[in-house]
Short mmCIF file of C-alpha atoms in Angstrom, two decimals:
data_model
loop_
_atom_site.label_atom_id
_atom_site.label_comp_id
_atom_site.label_asym_id
_atom_site.label_seq_id
_atom_site.Cartn_x
_atom_site.Cartn_y
_atom_site.Cartn_z
CA VAL A 548 155.97 52.82 108.07
CA CYS A 549 157.03 53.97 104.63
CA GLY A 550 155.36 55.83 101.80
CA PHE A 551 155.81 57.66 98.51
CA GLY A 552 155.30 61.39 98.14
CA ALA A 553 156.82 64.75 99.04
CA LYS A 554 154.54 65.65 101.96
CA LEU A 555 154.45 62.60 104.19
CA ALA A 556 153.14 62.46 107.74
CA ASP A 557 155.57 62.77 110.63
CA GLY A 558 157.29 59.44 111.30
CA VAL A 559 156.79 58.02 107.78
CA ILE A 560 159.98 57.17 105.89
CA PRO A 561 160.02 58.38 102.25
CA LEU A 562 160.56 55.69 99.65
CA ASN A 563 161.12 57.98 96.67
CA ASP A 564 164.88 58.04 97.08
CA LEU A 565 165.09 54.27 97.23
CA VAL A 566 164.16 53.99 93.55
CA ASP A 567 166.53 56.79 92.48
CA ILE A 568 169.80 55.15 91.43
CA GLU A 569 171.61 58.50 91.62
CA THR A 570 170.87 58.85 95.33
CA LEU A 571 173.55 57.19 97.45
CA ASP A 572 172.18 57.98 100.89
CA PRO A 573 168.36 58.08 101.00
CA VAL A 574 168.26 58.36 104.81
CA PRO A 575 168.04 61.96 106.10
CA GLN A 576 171.18 63.14 107.81
CA PRO A 577 171.01 63.05 111.64
CA GLY A 578 171.16 66.23 113.61
CA ARG A 579 168.41 68.06 111.75
CA GLU A 580 166.45 70.18 114.19
CA ARG A 581 162.80 69.25 114.70
CA GLN A 582 160.11 71.76 115.45
CA LEU A 583 158.56 71.85 118.91
CA ASN A 584 159.33 69.09 121.43
CA PRO A 585 160.94 66.09 119.65
CA ALA A 586 159.33 63.78 122.23
CA GLY A 587 155.96 65.01 121.01
CA HIS A 588 156.54 63.58 117.54
CA ILE A 589 155.26 60.18 116.47
CA ALA A 590 157.16 57.26 118.00
CA VAL A 591 155.05 54.24 117.04
CA ILE A 592 152.04 53.33 114.93
CA THR A 593 149.91 50.38 115.94
CA TRP A 594 146.75 49.00 114.35
CA ASP A 595 143.36 48.56 115.95
CA VAL A 596 140.16 46.95 114.77
CA THR A 597 136.91 48.82 115.19
CA ALA A 598 133.36 48.22 113.97
CA ASP A 599 134.20 50.67 111.15
CA GLY A 600 137.29 48.75 110.06
CA LEU A 601 141.05 48.73 110.59
CA ILE A 602 142.52 52.00 111.89
CA ALA A 603 146.04 53.29 112.44
CA VAL A 604 146.82 54.60 115.92
CA ALA A 605 149.83 56.92 116.14
CA ARG A 606 151.54 57.66 119.45
CA SER A 607 154.20 60.15 120.40
CA HIS A 608 157.18 59.29 122.57
CA LEU A 609 155.48 61.03 125.50
CA GLU A 610 152.26 59.04 125.10
CA LEU A 611 154.15 55.76 124.85
CA LEU A 612 156.18 56.58 127.96
CA SER A 613 153.02 57.47 129.86
CA ALA A 614 151.56 54.05 129.13
CA ALA A 615 154.80 52.42 130.29
CA VAL A 616 154.89 54.47 133.50
CA ALA A 617 151.32 53.40 134.24
CA VAL A 618 152.49 49.77 134.19
CA VAL A 619 155.95 50.05 135.74
CA VAL A 620 154.98 52.25 138.69
CA GLU A 621 151.80 50.39 139.60
CA SER A 622 153.32 46.92 139.27
CA LYS A 623 156.63 47.95 140.88
CA VAL A 624 158.88 46.42 138.25
CA GLN A 625 162.29 46.26 139.89
CA GLN A 626 165.56 47.59 138.56
CA ASP A 627 167.42 45.01 136.45
CA ALA A 628 164.29 42.88 136.19
CA VAL A 629 164.44 39.74 134.06
CA ILE A 630 161.19 39.87 132.09
CA LEU A 631 159.64 36.99 130.15
CA THR A 632 156.74 38.07 127.95
CA THR A 633 154.27 36.01 125.93
CA VAL A 634 152.50 39.10 124.56
CA ALA A 635 153.39 40.24 121.05
CA ALA A 636 155.31 43.52 120.96
CA THR A 637 153.26 44.86 118.04
CA SER A 638 150.51 46.28 120.28
CA LEU A 639 150.29 49.01 122.91
CA ALA A 640 149.94 46.34 125.60
CA GLY A 641 152.96 44.43 124.31
CA MET A 642 155.15 47.52 124.32
CA ALA A 643 153.90 49.02 127.60
CA ALA A 644 154.11 45.72 129.50
CA GLY A 645 157.22 44.25 127.87
CA ILE A 646 159.45 46.47 125.74
CA MET A 647 159.21 49.64 127.83
CA PRO A 648 159.57 48.05 131.32
CA TRP A 649 162.69 46.33 130.02
CA LEU A 650 164.16 49.65 128.85
CA LEU A 651 163.11 51.59 131.94
CA SER A 652 164.41 48.96 134.37
CA GLY A 653 167.67 48.36 132.52
CA GLY A 654 167.02 44.65 132.80
CA THR A 655 166.71 41.66 130.48
CA LEU A 656 163.82 40.83 128.15
CA ALA A 657 162.98 37.39 126.82
CA PHE A 658 160.15 36.46 124.44
CA HIS A 659 158.08 33.30 124.39
CA GLU A 660 155.83 32.82 121.38
CA PRO A 661 153.91 30.72 120.51
CA PHE A 662 152.95 29.31 123.89
CA SER A 663 154.16 25.84 124.90
CA PRO A 664 153.93 24.82 128.59
CA GLU A 665 157.04 22.66 128.43
CA LEU A 666 159.21 25.24 126.67
CA PHE A 667 157.77 27.99 128.84
CA SER A 668 158.74 26.16 132.02
CA GLN A 669 162.23 25.46 130.70
CA GLN A 670 162.75 29.05 129.58
CA LEU A 671 161.54 30.31 132.94
CA LYS A 672 164.21 28.21 134.61
CA ASN A 673 167.04 28.86 132.16
CA ASP A 674 166.61 32.64 132.03
CA ARG A 675 165.88 32.98 135.78
CA CYS A 676 162.93 35.24 135.09
CA ASP A 677 161.42 37.18 137.97
CA THR A 678 158.73 39.09 136.03
CA LEU A 679 156.15 37.48 133.74
CA VAL A 680 153.86 39.13 131.18
CA LEU A 681 150.98 36.77 130.44
CA PRO A 682 147.43 36.85 129.07
CA GLY A 683 145.25 37.36 132.13
CA ILE A 684 143.02 34.40 131.37
CA VAL A 685 145.87 31.83 131.59
CA VAL A 686 147.53 33.01 134.81
CA ALA A 687 145.23 31.07 137.15
CA ARG A 688 145.61 27.96 134.99
CA LEU A 689 149.40 28.13 135.17
CA ALA A 690 149.23 28.55 138.93
CA GLU A 691 146.90 25.53 139.24
CA ALA A 692 149.31 23.52 137.08
CA GLY A 693 152.13 24.25 139.55
CA MET A 694 154.19 26.39 137.15
CA LEU A 695 154.18 29.51 139.35
CA THR A 696 155.46 28.16 142.64
CA ALA A 697 157.80 29.85 145.10
CA GLN A 698 160.61 27.76 143.65
CA SER A 699 160.01 29.15 140.15
CA GLY A 700 161.73 32.40 141.06
CA VAL A 701 158.84 34.51 139.77
CA LYS A 702 158.08 37.51 141.95
CA ASN A 703 155.86 39.63 139.72
CA VAL A 704 153.11 38.78 137.22
CA LEU A 705 151.67 41.30 134.77
CA ALA A 706 148.35 39.87 133.59
CA VAL A 707 147.24 41.46 130.31
CA TRP A 708 143.46 41.46 129.88
CA ARG A 709 142.60 42.06 126.22
CA THR A 710 139.02 41.09 127.10
CA PRO A 711 138.61 43.31 130.17
CA GLU A 712 134.99 42.26 130.67
CA ARG A 713 136.34 38.95 132.00
CA LEU A 714 138.56 40.47 134.67
CA ALA A 715 135.82 40.89 137.29
CA GLY A 716 135.06 37.17 137.14
CA SER A 717 138.67 36.03 137.55
CA PRO A 718 139.49 33.96 140.66
CA PRO A 719 141.21 35.62 143.64
CA TRP A 720 145.00 35.45 143.65
CA ARG A 721 146.17 33.35 146.61
CA ASP A 722 149.91 33.04 145.99
CA ALA A 723 151.44 35.46 148.49
CA TRP A 724 154.98 34.99 147.14
CA ILE A 725 154.06 36.46 143.75
CA ALA A 726 152.64 39.96 143.23
CA MET A 727 149.68 39.97 140.84
CA ASN A 728 149.00 42.97 138.60
CA ASP A 729 146.07 43.27 136.21
CA ILE A 730 146.44 45.37 133.05
CA THR A 731 143.05 46.31 131.62
CA VAL A 732 143.50 46.90 127.90
CA PHE A 733 141.11 49.02 125.84
CA GLY A 734 142.32 47.98 122.40
CA GLU A 735 145.01 50.38 121.19
CA THR A 736 143.43 53.37 122.96
CA ALA A 737 144.75 53.00 126.49
CA LEU A 738 145.42 50.63 129.35
CA VAL A 739 145.05 50.77 133.13
CA ALA A 740 147.16 48.77 135.59
CA GLY A 741 145.97 47.66 139.01
CA ARG A 742 147.87 45.77 141.70
CA ARG A 743 145.87 43.19 143.65
CA GLY A 744 145.62 43.63 147.40
CA GLU A 745 145.68 41.16 150.27
CA ASP A 746 142.23 39.80 149.40
CA GLY A 747 143.55 38.75 145.99
CA LYS A 748 140.67 40.38 144.12
CA PRO A 749 141.11 42.70 141.13
CA SER A 750 141.36 46.40 141.94
CA PRO A 751 138.24 48.32 140.87
CA LEU A 752 138.52 50.42 137.73
CA PRO A 753 138.43 54.03 138.96
CA LEU A 754 135.71 56.38 137.78
CA GLY A 755 137.51 59.68 137.35
CA PRO A 756 141.28 60.26 137.68
CA VAL A 757 143.56 57.22 137.52
CA THR A 758 146.93 57.52 139.26
CA ALA A 759 150.08 55.44 139.43
CA PRO A 760 150.54 54.04 141.93
CA ARG A 761 146.94 53.80 143.07
CA GLY A 762 146.43 55.81 146.24
CA GLY A 763 150.09 56.82 146.56
CA SER A 764 150.99 60.16 148.13
CA ASN A 765 153.35 61.03 145.27
CA ALA A 766 151.22 59.43 142.55
CA VAL A 767 150.97 60.87 139.06
CA GLN A 768 147.76 60.98 137.03
CA ILE A 769 148.00 58.72 133.99
CA ALA A 770 144.39 58.73 132.78
CA GLU A 771 140.85 59.89 133.40
CA ILE A 772 137.90 57.53 132.96
CA ALA A 773 134.26 58.49 132.42
CA ARG A 774 131.02 56.65 131.70
CA THR A 775 129.18 57.91 128.64
CA ASP A 776 125.43 58.40 128.39
CA ALA A 777 125.36 55.19 126.35
CA GLY A 778 126.89 53.26 129.24
CA THR A 779 130.34 52.79 127.72
CA VAL A 780 133.84 53.58 128.96
CA ALA A 781 135.50 56.77 127.71
CA ILE A 782 139.09 57.62 128.53
CA ARG A 783 141.59 60.41 128.06
CA GLY A 784 144.97 61.33 129.45
CA PRO A 785 148.69 61.48 128.70
CA MET A 786 148.79 58.04 127.06
CA VAL A 787 145.73 58.51 124.83
CA PRO A 788 146.46 59.82 121.32
CA ARG A 789 145.25 63.36 120.77
CA TYR A 790 144.88 63.29 117.00
CA PRO A 791 143.54 60.78 114.47
CA PHE A 792 146.07 59.30 112.04
CA PRO A 793 146.57 60.10 109.30
CA ALA A 794 145.35 63.64 109.76
CA GLU A 795 143.31 63.55 106.55
CA ALA A 796 141.49 60.32 107.42
CA GLU A 797 138.33 61.92 108.82
CA ARG A 798 138.11 64.47 106.02
CA MET A 799 138.42 61.70 103.45
CA GLY A 800 135.83 59.52 105.17
CA GLN A 801 138.33 56.82 106.13
CA PRO A 802 138.10 54.91 109.44
CA ALA A 803 140.11 56.63 112.16
CA MET A 804 140.22 57.00 115.91
CA ARG A 805 137.34 59.22 117.02
CA ILE A 806 138.67 61.77 119.49
CA ALA A 807 136.24 64.22 121.08
CA PRO A 808 137.17 67.91 121.38
CA ASP A 809 137.80 67.40 125.11
CA GLY A 810 140.24 64.56 124.37
CA MET A 811 137.90 61.75 125.40
CA VAL A 812 137.89 58.55 123.34
CA ASN A 813 134.88 56.25 123.58
CA THR A 814 136.31 52.73 123.86
CA GLY A 815 132.94 51.10 123.21
CA TYR A 816 133.27 48.74 126.20
CA THR A 817 130.03 48.63 128.16
CA CYS A 818 130.22 49.12 131.90
CA ARG A 819 128.23 49.55 135.09
CA VAL A 820 128.90 51.72 138.11
CA ASP A 821 129.96 49.70 141.15
CA GLY A 822 130.11 51.91 144.20
CA PRO A 823 130.73 55.65 144.26
CA ASN A 824 133.90 55.77 142.17
CA ALA A 825 134.34 52.43 140.45
CA LEU A 826 133.39 50.82 137.15
CA VAL A 827 133.01 47.20 136.11
CA ILE A 828 133.45 46.31 132.44
CA THR A 829 130.49 44.21 131.34
CA GLY A 830 130.93 43.67 127.60
CA PRO A 831 133.09 44.25 124.51
CA PRO A 832 132.44 46.92 121.86
CA ALA A 833 129.46 46.12 119.67
CA GLY A 834 130.30 44.36 116.42
CA LEU A 835 133.73 43.09 117.52
CA VAL A 836 134.97 39.57 118.09
CA SER A 837 138.06 38.80 120.20
CA VAL A 838 140.01 35.59 119.63
CA GLY A 839 143.01 35.59 121.93
CA GLY A 840 145.15 38.56 120.93
CA TYR A 841 143.18 39.22 117.72
CA ARG A 842 140.16 41.44 117.22
CA PHE A 843 137.88 41.17 114.23
CA GLY A 844 134.99 43.25 112.98
CA LEU A 845 132.09 40.81 112.70
CA ARG A 846 130.64 42.57 109.66
CA GLY A 847 133.96 42.42 107.85
CA LEU A 848 134.31 38.72 108.62
CA GLN A 849 130.86 37.99 107.26
CA GLU A 850 131.59 39.93 104.07
CA LEU A 851 134.88 38.05 103.66
CA VAL A 852 133.17 34.68 104.02
CA THR A 853 130.31 35.60 101.70
CA GLY A 854 132.83 36.71 99.08
CA ALA A 855 134.45 33.28 99.19
CA ASP A 856 131.16 31.38 99.32
CA PRO A 857 127.79 33.14 98.96
CA ASN A 858 126.19 30.42 101.11
CA GLY A 859 128.95 30.32 103.73
CA THR A 860 128.26 31.41 107.30
CA LEU A 861 130.47 32.27 110.24
CA ALA A 862 129.60 32.48 113.94
CA ALA A 863 131.54 33.71 116.97
CA LEU A 864 131.02 31.40 119.94
CA PRO A 865 132.04 32.13 123.57
CA ASP A 866 135.25 30.46 124.68
CA THR A 867 136.58 30.33 128.23
CA LEU A 868 140.21 30.63 127.15
CA THR A 869 140.31 32.81 124.03
CA GLY A 870 137.20 34.96 124.54
CA HIS A 871 135.58 33.75 121.32
CA ARG A 872 136.17 31.00 118.81
CA LEU A 873 135.13 31.09 115.19
CA ALA A 874 132.96 28.36 113.71
CA GLY A 875 132.13 28.34 109.99
CA HIS A 876 129.74 26.37 107.83
CA SER A 877 130.01 25.71 104.11
CA ALA A 878 128.89 22.95 101.77
CA ASP A 879 132.48 22.66 100.50
CA ARG A 880 134.86 23.31 103.38
CA ALA A 881 138.01 22.58 101.40
CA ALA A 882 137.03 25.04 98.67
CA ILE A 883 136.21 27.89 101.04
CA ARG A 884 139.42 27.32 103.00
CA HIS A 885 141.39 27.60 99.77
CA ALA A 886 139.46 30.71 98.69
CA LEU A 887 139.93 32.44 102.04
CA ALA A 888 143.64 31.60 102.18
CA ALA A 889 144.07 32.97 98.64
CA THR A 890 142.68 36.34 99.80
CA GLY A 891 145.13 36.50 102.72
CA ALA A 892 142.51 35.87 105.38
CA ASN A 893 143.70 35.38 108.95
CA PRO A 894 144.47 31.68 109.61
CA LEU A 895 141.95 31.73 112.45
CA VAL A 896 139.22 32.51 109.91
CA VAL A 897 140.46 29.82 107.53
CA ARG A 898 140.58 27.25 110.34
CA ALA A 899 136.98 28.03 111.28
CA PHE A 900 136.05 25.95 108.21
CA ARG A 901 138.22 22.97 109.07
CA ASP A 902 136.80 19.48 108.76
CA ARG A 903 135.08 18.72 112.06
CA ALA A 904 137.03 15.47 112.28
CA GLN A 905 140.17 17.56 112.82
CA PRO A 906 140.98 18.48 116.45
CA ASP A 907 140.70 22.15 117.34
CA ALA A 908 143.86 24.22 117.85
CA ALA A 909 144.30 26.73 120.63
#
């Protein structure tokens, strides 16, 4: 992340020197002492979509490591693991389930994107992968298709659930030769990992402290979950950012992560209490649409479509694989596709106005 100005936020690279022809080395010299704990400074900035709009989420090295520990310890990623991930590394989930386990295990990391069953199967064989990072919704389908057999060499699956409300309804895991781990993702706020037991069912989401590993004698607390008065999930802990970014966002009225004085962040996901100390996610945050790994604010989508065609409409329909799928209506589909593409709209939004004679694309 780069910017112009003399007083930039921590972690932002100044661009001023890049336009100064008299400056030969615009990069600050290494070795400069940093105030306080260097690991407490910003390490990464990811982007999340809320009902208020797009927000920047800044994490320190310590917060990023805490998210990685939550995954690695609970899922028991082995030393020198060979990890194949299909989840983009530009999100908290992608880093905590792919990049960081690779670094912490000292193993090998391979990427597969976009998804192709044939190439995926070949890559799995060629790279001799033992750990897979997959969208949670496709794991059962791959198992049914015979791609996750004992002969595949896979020993560990990290199932990333970007639509956590669908986890409770997932089928039991019956393949004893592969360990199944569910990673419940709350946007860019936090994530919680849970290893499936002998019954193959997802581990309940704890109400209160969350440790890694679950129930271990030497476990460390990685989060704390509460249910708000509005019936939504709130979370805090070592992986949850403690400050909005940039610091002036709230004062200037810009969208930013809302962090309560006690450190709790309301994720907006609705939930119900299931037993004395367990929660079940029942629905996504109001006003948001999830299409695979993308989240959209429904209001923003509608404004975008109306700007391209005052009579255009867009609907979000349930989809068993991607969570939602977008379907648009316009009197002139070609014209609105061109107008949306010219504004830089996401291709998923543009494709919502495809000619119905065209086959849909996953």
